[in-house]
CSV table of C-alpha atoms in Angstrom, one decimal:
chain,number,residue,atom,x,y,z
A,220,MET,CA,0.0,0.0,0.0
A,221,ARG,CA,1.5,3.3,-1.1
A,222,THR,CA,-1.3,5.8,-0.2
A,223,ALA,CA,-3.8,5.6,2.6
A,224,ILE,CA,-6.7,8.1,3.0
A,225,VAL,CA,-8.4,8.8,6.2
A,226,VAL,CA,-11.7,10.6,5.7
A,227,GLY,CA,-12.5,12.3,8.9
A,228,ALA,CA,-10.2,14.2,11.2
A,229,SER,CA,-11.8,13.8,14.6
A,230,LEU,CA,-11.0,11.2,17.3
A,231,ALA,CA,-11.5,8.0,15.3
A,232,GLY,CA,-9.7,9.5,12.3
A,233,LEU,CA,-6.7,10.5,14.4
A,234,TYR,CA,-6.5,7.1,16.0
A,235,ALA,CA,-6.6,5.5,12.6
A,236,ALA,CA,-3.7,7.7,11.4
A,237,ARG,CA,-1.8,6.8,14.5
A,238,GLU,CA,-2.4,3.1,14.0
A,239,LEU,CA,-1.3,3.2,10.3
A,240,ARG,CA,2.1,4.6,11.4
A,241,ALA,CA,2.3,2.3,14.5
A,242,GLN,CA,1.6,-0.8,12.4
A,243,GLY,CA,4.3,0.0,9.9
A,244,PHE,CA,2.7,2.0,7.1
A,245,ASP,CA,5.3,4.4,5.8
A,246,GLY,CA,3.6,5.6,2.6
A,247,ARG,CA,1.6,8.7,1.8
A,248,LEU,CA,-1.0,9.4,4.5
A,249,VAL,CA,-3.8,11.9,3.7
A,250,VAL,CA,-6.3,13.0,6.4
A,251,ILE,CA,-9.3,14.9,5.2
A,252,GLY,CA,-11.5,16.7,7.7
A,253,ALA,CA,-14.7,18.7,7.1
A,254,GLU,CA,-14.0,21.0,10.0
A,255,PRO,CA,-11.1,23.5,9.9
A,256,HIS,CA,-9.8,22.4,13.3
A,257,ARG,CA,-7.1,19.9,14.2
A,258,PRO,CA,-8.5,16.8,16.0
A,259,TYR,CA,-10.0,17.7,19.3
A,260,ASP,CA,-11.8,15.9,22.1
A,261,ARG,CA,-15.6,16.2,22.0
A,262,PRO,CA,-16.7,15.0,25.5
A,263,PRO,CA,-15.5,18.2,27.2
A,264,LEU,CA,-17.6,20.4,24.9
A,265,SER,CA,-20.8,19.9,27.0
A,266,LYS,CA,-18.8,19.9,30.2
A,267,GLY,CA,-15.7,21.9,31.1
A,268,PHE,CA,-15.5,23.9,27.9
A,269,LEU,CA,-19.1,25.0,28.1
A,270,ASP,CA,-19.0,26.0,31.8
A,271,GLY,CA,-15.7,27.8,31.3
A,272,THR,CA,-13.4,25.5,33.4
A,273,ALA,CA,-11.5,24.3,30.3
A,274,ASP,CA,-10.2,26.3,27.4
A,275,GLU,CA,-9.6,25.2,23.8
A,276,SER,CA,-6.0,24.3,24.3
A,277,GLN,CA,-7.1,21.5,26.6
A,278,LEU,CA,-9.3,20.0,23.9
A,279,ALA,CA,-6.4,19.3,21.5
A,280,LEU,CA,-5.8,15.6,20.9
A,281,THR,CA,-2.4,16.0,19.3
A,282,ASP,CA,0.6,18.3,19.4
A,283,GLU,CA,3.2,19.6,17.0
A,284,GLU,CA,5.6,16.8,17.8
A,285,GLU,CA,3.1,14.1,17.1
A,286,THR,CA,1.8,15.9,14.0
A,287,ALA,CA,5.4,15.9,12.6
A,288,GLU,CA,5.8,12.2,13.4
A,289,LEU,CA,2.6,11.2,11.6
A,290,ALA,CA,3.9,13.0,8.5
A,291,ALA,CA,0.4,13.2,7.1
A,292,GLU,CA,-1.1,15.6,4.6
A,293,TRP,CA,-3.9,17.4,6.5
A,294,ARG,CA,-6.7,18.7,4.3
A,295,LEU,CA,-8.9,20.4,6.9
A,296,GLY,CA,-12.0,22.4,6.2
A,297,THR,CA,-12.5,20.1,3.2
A,298,ARG,CA,-15.7,18.2,2.6
A,299,VAL,CA,-15.9,15.0,0.5
A,300,ARG,CA,-18.5,14.6,-2.2
A,301,SER,CA,-18.3,10.9,-3.0
A,302,LEU,CA,-16.3,7.7,-3.2
A,303,ASP,CA,-15.8,6.4,-6.7
A,304,ALA,CA,-17.0,3.1,-7.9
A,305,ARG,CA,-13.7,1.4,-7.4
A,306,GLY,CA,-13.9,2.4,-3.8
A,307,ARG,CA,-10.5,4.0,-3.3
A,308,THR,CA,-10.7,7.5,-4.9
A,309,VAL,CA,-12.2,10.2,-2.8
A,310,VAL,CA,-13.9,13.1,-4.7
A,311,LEU,CA,-13.8,16.5,-2.9
A,312,ASP,CA,-16.5,19.1,-2.9
A,313,ASP,CA,-14.5,21.3,-5.3
A,314,GLY,CA,-14.2,18.4,-7.8
A,315,ARG,CA,-10.6,17.5,-7.0
A,316,THR,CA,-9.8,13.9,-6.3
A,317,VAL,CA,-7.5,12.0,-3.9
A,318,ALA,CA,-6.6,8.5,-5.1
A,319,GLY,CA,-5.3,5.9,-2.6
A,320,ASP,CA,-4.8,2.2,-2.1
A,321,GLY,CA,-6.8,2.1,1.1
A,322,VAL,CA,-9.5,4.2,2.7
A,323,VAL,CA,-10.5,4.6,6.3
A,324,ILE,CA,-14.0,6.1,6.7
A,325,ALA,CA,-14.2,8.0,9.9
A,326,THR,CA,-16.7,10.8,9.1
A,327,GLY,CA,-18.6,10.6,12.4
A,328,ALA,CA,-22.1,11.8,12.9
A,329,SER,CA,-24.0,15.1,12.8
A,330,ALA,CA,-26.5,16.4,15.4
A,331,ARG,CA,-30.2,16.0,14.5
A,332,ARG,CA,-32.1,19.2,14.2
A,333,LEU,CA,-35.7,20.2,14.7
A,334,PRO,CA,-37.8,20.9,11.6
A,335,GLY,CA,-38.7,24.5,10.8
A,336,PRO,CA,-37.0,27.8,10.0
A,337,PRO,CA,-33.8,28.6,11.9
A,338,LEU,CA,-34.1,30.8,14.9
A,339,THR,CA,-31.5,32.8,16.8
A,340,GLY,CA,-30.9,31.2,20.2
A,341,VAL,CA,-31.4,27.6,19.0
A,342,HIS,CA,-28.3,25.4,19.3
A,343,THR,CA,-27.0,21.9,18.8
A,344,LEU,CA,-23.9,20.7,20.5
A,345,ARG,CA,-21.7,18.4,18.5
A,346,THR,CA,-18.8,20.5,17.2
A,347,LEU,CA,-16.3,23.0,18.5
A,348,ASP,CA,-18.0,25.7,16.6
A,349,ASP,CA,-21.4,24.7,18.1
A,350,ALA,CA,-19.8,24.9,21.6
A,351,ARG,CA,-18.2,28.3,20.9
A,352,ALA,CA,-21.6,29.7,19.8
A,353,LEU,CA,-23.5,28.3,22.8
A,354,ARG,CA,-20.8,29.3,25.3
A,355,ALA,CA,-20.8,32.9,24.0
A,356,GLU,CA,-24.6,33.1,24.4
A,357,LEU,CA,-24.5,31.7,27.9
A,358,THR,CA,-22.1,34.4,29.1
A,359,ARG,CA,-24.5,37.3,28.3
A,360,GLY,CA,-26.3,37.1,31.6
A,361,PRO,CA,-29.0,34.9,33.1
A,362,ARG,CA,-31.0,33.0,30.5
A,363,ARG,CA,-34.1,30.8,30.4
A,364,VAL,CA,-32.6,27.6,28.9
A,365,VAL,CA,-34.7,24.7,27.5
A,366,VAL,CA,-32.8,21.5,26.7
A,367,ILE,CA,-34.7,19.2,24.3
A,368,GLY,CA,-33.6,15.7,24.9
A,369,GLY,CA,-32.5,14.0,28.2
A,370,GLY,CA,-29.8,11.8,26.8
A,371,PHE,CA,-26.1,12.3,27.7
A,372,ILE,CA,-25.5,15.4,25.7
A,373,GLY,CA,-28.7,17.0,26.9
A,374,ALA,CA,-28.1,16.1,30.6
A,375,GLU,CA,-24.5,17.3,30.5
A,376,THR,CA,-25.4,20.5,28.8
A,377,ALA,CA,-28.2,21.1,31.3
A,378,SER,CA,-25.8,20.5,34.1
A,379,SER,CA,-23.3,23.0,32.7
A,380,CYS,CA,-26.0,25.6,32.3
A,381,VAL,CA,-27.1,25.2,35.9
A,382,ALA,CA,-23.5,25.6,37.0
A,383,LEU,CA,-23.5,28.9,35.1
A,384,GLY,CA,-26.5,30.1,37.0
A,385,HIS,CA,-29.2,29.8,34.3
A,386,ASP,CA,-32.8,28.7,34.7
A,387,VAL,CA,-32.9,25.2,33.1
A,388,THR,CA,-35.7,22.9,32.0
A,389,VAL,CA,-35.0,19.6,30.3
A,390,VAL,CA,-37.8,18.1,28.1
A,391,GLU,CA,-37.7,14.4,27.4
A,392,ALA,CA,-40.3,12.7,25.2
A,393,ALA,CA,-39.8,9.2,26.8
A,394,PRO,CA,-41.2,8.4,30.2
A,395,LEU,CA,-37.7,8.6,31.6
A,396,PRO,CA,-34.3,9.6,30.0
A,397,LEU,CA,-31.7,7.0,29.4
A,398,THR,CA,-34.1,4.0,29.8
A,399,ALA,CA,-32.6,2.3,26.7
A,400,GLN,CA,-29.1,2.4,28.2
A,401,LEU,CA,-29.8,1.9,31.9
A,402,GLY,CA,-33.2,0.1,32.1
A,403,PRO,CA,-36.2,1.7,33.8
A,404,GLU,CA,-35.1,1.2,37.4
A,405,MET,CA,-31.8,2.9,37.1
A,406,ALA,CA,-33.0,5.4,34.6
A,407,GLU,CA,-35.5,6.6,37.3
A,408,VAL,CA,-32.7,6.8,39.8
A,409,CYS,CA,-30.4,8.8,37.6
A,410,ALA,CA,-33.2,11.1,36.5
A,411,GLY,CA,-33.1,12.3,40.1
A,412,LEU,CA,-29.8,14.0,39.4
A,413,HIS,CA,-31.6,16.7,37.5
A,414,THR,CA,-33.8,17.6,40.4
A,415,HIS,CA,-31.0,17.4,43.0
A,416,GLY,CA,-28.8,19.4,40.6
A,417,GLY,CA,-31.3,22.3,40.2
A,418,ALA,CA,-32.9,21.7,36.8
A,419,ARG,CA,-36.6,20.9,36.0
A,420,LEU,CA,-37.2,17.6,34.2
A,421,LEU,CA,-40.4,17.2,32.1
A,422,THR,CA,-40.8,13.7,30.8
A,423,GLY,CA,-43.4,11.9,28.7
A,424,VAL,CA,-44.0,15.0,26.5
A,425,GLY,CA,-42.8,15.9,23.1
A,426,VAL,CA,-42.0,19.2,21.4
A,427,ALA,CA,-44.5,20.5,18.9
A,428,GLY,CA,-42.4,23.4,17.7
A,429,LEU,CA,-40.5,26.5,18.6
A,430,ARG,CA,-41.9,30.0,18.8
A,431,GLY,CA,-39.9,33.0,17.6
A,432,ALA,CA,-40.2,36.8,17.6
A,433,PRO,CA,-38.8,38.8,14.7
A,434,THR,CA,-35.8,41.0,15.2
A,435,ALA,CA,-34.0,43.7,13.3
A,436,ARG,CA,-32.2,40.9,11.5
A,437,ALA,CA,-33.7,38.5,9.0
A,438,ARG,CA,-33.8,35.6,11.5
A,439,GLY,CA,-36.2,35.6,14.4
A,440,SER,CA,-35.2,35.0,18.0
A,441,VAL,CA,-36.6,32.0,19.9
A,442,THR,CA,-39.0,33.0,22.6
A,443,ALA,CA,-40.6,29.7,23.7
A,444,VAL,CA,-40.8,25.9,23.2
A,445,GLU,CA,-44.3,24.6,22.4
A,446,LEU,CA,-44.9,21.2,23.9
A,447,SER,CA,-47.1,18.5,22.4
A,448,ASP,CA,-49.7,18.9,25.2
A,449,GLY,CA,-50.1,22.6,24.4
A,450,ARG,CA,-47.9,24.1,27.2
A,451,LEU,CA,-45.4,26.9,26.3
A,452,LEU,CA,-42.0,27.0,28.0
A,453,PRO,CA,-40.5,30.5,27.8
A,454,ALA,CA,-37.0,30.3,26.4
A,455,ASP,CA,-34.1,32.6,25.6
A,456,VAL,CA,-31.8,29.7,24.6
A,457,VAL,CA,-32.8,26.3,23.3
A,458,VAL,CA,-30.4,23.4,23.1
A,459,VAL,CA,-31.5,20.5,20.8
A,460,GLY,CA,-30.0,17.2,22.0
A,461,ILE,CA,-32.1,14.6,20.2
A,462,GLY,CA,-29.4,12.3,18.9
A,463,ALA,CA,-27.2,12.2,15.8
A,464,THR,CA,-27.2,10.7,12.3
A,465,PRO,CA,-24.1,9.1,10.7
A,466,ASN,CA,-22.3,11.2,8.1
A,467,ALA,CA,-22.7,8.7,5.3
A,468,GLY,CA,-24.7,10.6,2.7
A,469,TRP,CA,-21.5,11.2,0.6
A,470,LEU,CA,-21.3,7.4,0.1
A,471,ALA,CA,-24.5,7.3,-2.0
A,472,GLY,CA,-23.7,5.7,-5.3
A,473,SER,CA,-20.5,4.1,-4.2
A,474,SER,CA,-22.1,0.6,-4.0
A,475,LEU,CA,-21.1,0.6,-0.3
A,476,PRO,CA,-24.0,-0.7,1.8
A,477,VAL,CA,-25.3,2.0,4.3
A,478,ASP,CA,-28.0,1.5,6.8
A,479,ASP,CA,-27.8,3.9,9.8
A,480,GLY,CA,-24.1,3.9,9.3
A,481,VAL,CA,-21.6,2.1,7.1
A,482,LEU,CA,-22.2,-1.6,7.3
A,483,CYS,CA,-19.1,-3.6,8.1
A,484,GLY,CA,-18.1,-6.8,9.9
A,485,ASP,CA,-16.7,-7.2,13.4
A,486,GLY,CA,-13.3,-6.3,12.0
A,487,CYS,CA,-14.6,-3.0,10.6
A,488,VAL,CA,-14.1,-4.2,7.0
A,489,THR,CA,-16.7,-3.0,4.5
A,490,ALA,CA,-18.0,-4.7,1.3
A,491,LEU,CA,-15.5,-2.8,-0.8
A,492,PRO,CA,-11.9,-4.0,-1.0
A,493,GLN,CA,-9.4,-2.0,1.0
A,494,VAL,CA,-12.1,0.1,2.7
A,495,VAL,CA,-12.8,0.1,6.4
A,496,ALA,CA,-15.0,2.2,8.7
A,497,VAL,CA,-14.5,3.3,12.3
A,498,GLY,CA,-16.2,5.4,14.9
A,499,ASP,CA,-19.7,6.9,15.0
A,500,VAL,CA,-20.2,6.3,11.2
A,501,ALA,CA,-19.4,2.6,11.4
A,502,ARG,CA,-22.1,-0.1,12.0
A,503,ALA,CA,-19.7,-2.8,12.9
A,504,GLY,CA,-21.2,-6.3,13.4
A,505,GLY,CA,-24.7,-4.8,13.4
A,506,VAL,CA,-24.0,-2.2,16.1
A,507,ARG,CA,-23.3,1.5,15.7
A,508,ALA,CA,-21.9,2.7,19.0
A,509,GLU,CA,-21.5,6.4,19.5
A,510,HIS,CA,-19.0,6.2,22.3
A,511,TRP,CA,-15.5,7.4,22.9
A,512,THR,CA,-14.2,3.9,23.6
A,513,SER,CA,-15.5,2.6,20.2
A,514,ALA,CA,-13.7,5.5,18.4
A,515,THR,CA,-10.4,4.6,20.1
A,516,GLU,CA,-10.6,0.8,20.0
A,517,GLN,CA,-11.9,0.1,16.5
A,518,PRO,CA,-9.0,1.8,14.6
A,519,ARG,CA,-6.4,-0.8,15.7
A,520,VAL,CA,-8.3,-3.7,14.4
A,521,ALA,CA,-9.6,-1.9,11.3
A,522,VAL,CA,-6.1,-0.8,10.3
A,523,ARG,CA,-4.6,-4.2,10.8
A,524,ASN,CA,-7.3,-5.7,8.5
A,525,LEU,CA,-6.8,-2.9,6.0
A,526,LEU,CA,-3.1,-3.5,5.8
A,527,ALA,CA,-3.6,-7.3,5.5
A,528,GLY,CA,-6.2,-6.9,2.7
A,529,HIS,CA,-8.8,-9.0,4.5
A,530,THR,CA,-10.2,-9.7,8.0
A,531,ILE,CA,-7.6,-11.3,10.2
A,532,GLU,CA,-8.9,-9.9,13.5
A,533,THR,CA,-12.3,-9.0,14.9
A,534,LEU,CA,-13.3,-6.8,17.8
A,535,ARG,CA,-16.2,-7.4,20.1
A,536,PRO,CA,-15.4,-5.1,23.0
A,537,LEU,CA,-17.3,-4.8,26.2
A,538,PRO,CA,-19.4,-1.6,25.8
A,539,TYR,CA,-18.4,1.2,28.2
A,540,PHE,CA,-19.5,4.8,28.6
A,541,TRP,CA,-19.5,7.5,31.1
A,542,SER,CA,-21.3,10.8,31.7
A,543,ASP,CA,-20.6,13.8,34.1
A,544,GLN,CA,-23.8,15.4,35.4
A,545,TYR,CA,-24.3,17.8,38.3
A,546,GLY,CA,-21.0,17.0,40.0
A,547,SER,CA,-21.5,13.2,39.7
A,548,ARG,CA,-20.0,10.7,37.3
A,549,ILE,CA,-22.2,7.9,35.8
A,550,GLN,CA,-20.3,4.9,34.5
A,551,PHE,CA,-21.7,1.9,32.7
A,552,ALA,CA,-20.1,-1.2,31.3
A,553,GLY,CA,-21.6,-4.4,29.8
A,554,ARG,CA,-24.5,-5.6,27.8
A,555,ARG,CA,-27.8,-5.1,29.5
A,556,GLY,CA,-30.8,-7.1,28.3
A,557,ASP,CA,-34.4,-6.2,28.6
A,558,GLY,CA,-35.0,-9.2,30.9
A,559,ASP,CA,-32.1,-8.5,33.2
A,560,THR,CA,-32.7,-7.9,36.9
A,561,VAL,CA,-30.8,-5.0,38.6
A,562,ARG,CA,-29.5,-5.0,42.1
A,563,ILE,CA,-27.9,-2.2,44.1
A,564,VAL,CA,-24.8,-3.7,45.9
A,565,ASP,CA,-23.4,-0.5,47.4
A,566,GLY,CA,-24.7,2.9,48.3
A,567,SER,CA,-28.2,4.1,47.9
A,568,PRO,CA,-30.4,6.1,45.5
A,569,ASP,CA,-31.2,8.5,48.4
A,570,GLY,CA,-27.5,9.5,48.5
A,571,LEU,CA,-27.3,10.7,44.9
A,572,GLY,CA,-26.4,14.3,44.1
A,573,SER,CA,-26.8,17.2,46.4
A,574,PRO,CA,-29.4,20.0,46.7
A,575,ALA,CA,-27.0,22.5,45.4
A,576,GLY,CA,-25.8,20.3,42.5
A,577,GLY,CA,-22.2,21.1,43.2
A,578,GLY,CA,-21.0,18.1,45.1
A,579,ARG,CA,-21.0,14.3,45.1
A,580,GLY,CA,-23.4,12.4,47.3
A,581,GLU,CA,-23.0,8.9,48.6
A,582,GLY,CA,-23.4,7.4,45.2
A,583,LEU,CA,-24.3,3.8,44.3
A,584,LEU,CA,-23.1,0.7,42.6
A,585,ALA,CA,-25.5,-1.7,40.8
A,586,VAL,CA,-25.2,-4.9,38.9
A,587,TYR,CA,-27.4,-6.3,36.2
A,588,GLU,CA,-27.9,-10.1,36.2
A,589,ARG,CA,-29.3,-12.8,34.0
A,590,ALA,CA,-29.5,-16.5,34.8
A,591,GLY,CA,-27.1,-16.0,37.7
A,592,ARG,CA,-24.5,-14.1,35.7
A,593,THR,CA,-23.5,-10.5,35.8
A,594,THR,CA,-24.2,-8.8,32.4
A,595,ALA,CA,-23.5,-5.2,33.2
A,596,VAL,CA,-22.6,-2.8,36.0
A,597,LEU,CA,-23.6,0.8,36.7
A,598,ALA,CA,-21.9,3.2,39.1
A,599,VAL,CA,-22.6,6.7,40.2
A,600,ASP,CA,-19.6,8.2,42.0
A,601,ARG,CA,-18.2,4.7,42.7
A,602,ALA,CA,-15.3,4.6,40.4
A,603,ARG,CA,-12.9,2.2,42.2
A,604,PRO,CA,-15.4,-0.7,42.8
A,605,PHE,CA,-16.8,-0.1,39.3
A,606,MET,CA,-13.4,-0.6,37.7
A,607,LYS,CA,-13.0,-3.9,39.5
A,608,LEU,CA,-16.3,-5.2,38.3
A,609,ARG,CA,-15.6,-3.9,34.8
A,610,ARG,CA,-12.4,-5.8,34.6
A,611,GLY,CA,-14.2,-8.9,35.7
A,612,LEU,CA,-16.8,-8.4,33.0
A,613,ALA,CA,-14.1,-7.9,30.4
A,614,ALA,CA,-12.4,-11.2,31.5
A,615,ASP,CA,-15.7,-13.1,31.3
A,616,ARG,CA,-16.2,-11.6,27.8
A,617,ALA,CA,-12.8,-12.6,26.7
A,618,ALA,CA,-13.3,-16.2,28.0
A,619,GLU,CA,-16.7,-16.4,26.2
A,620,LEU,CA,-15.2,-15.3,22.9
A,621,ALA,CA,-12.3,-17.8,23.4
A,622,GLY,CA,-14.8,-20.6,24.0
A,623,VAL,CA,-13.5,-21.3,27.5
């Protein structure tokens, strides 16, 4: 292989570039990124960066020394239009092409938006530019903030807004936020962090639309969120956190199968020769996992298979994610099933959070079980015992895959 192209310059793309060099590829390496920024860490955008406790320099994922060692051609602020029928030539928006012998697709995902005309004061939070715009607005004095969506991004953003002194309401269409990830019992427990932290949580109600008032500019300014039950929530700032869609539209016509992400096997190998996919855009082994750990673990296996020319290694990691909300850290590892039972083994739901939302409570540790076996573990402010149980789950998973 003489030329390798990495399409996507965020976390998964950077890790793919690192793996290419680490695994011995010494040819031409081209990294194409739609954003103008060097690779940066996204999790802090809704946390430390938004509340002002971290600056942009702390988001950087690489430095000048590593950049020099990678010896890559960085084409930032460049969007891709398509992948040609042969599968290894990338067509850029301006019509130029970049031909290679292997392609890593790492284009990530984009935030979903609400239908309707754009309004000033309505934000998503997925990119550095998104975070810059929201951060600037939140520093203009007290605001009435409505966060639409109680998932991780929504909850973390709400927590940061509370910390900045804003009046915050979280709207979640489901009966409870995070039920799909945590199950109903623990979702109800973790939902209490909003109340303890100082935000209002409205559940079981959708959003019918946004209300706006005209301004001197062409765009109107948001004034309220209209709920599906007819209520109006006054709002100066609205943050839409209703999930993300994989950035795979540019692959239309490439003959590469796409269905809620790029379809690939457990080794991240796609149906096209010498093309692999990693990160939020990859649907590997039937699963598309929008987690930091997937973006950092998949590139090693994907690059190994890319350089080999076929699948020689697969990856079936133990899912893991974390979230920081209202001064507490939620950690989850494992594969919870709908029929699993959950048992609190340490701490208590009564000890979660604090009335001021600025300190850690007692926390808790819970295990999910099925047929006498632990399938997953959840911790709130119980990092040390959580890591012990996570290691045990990982060992059990490895033994299962090895057929022991």
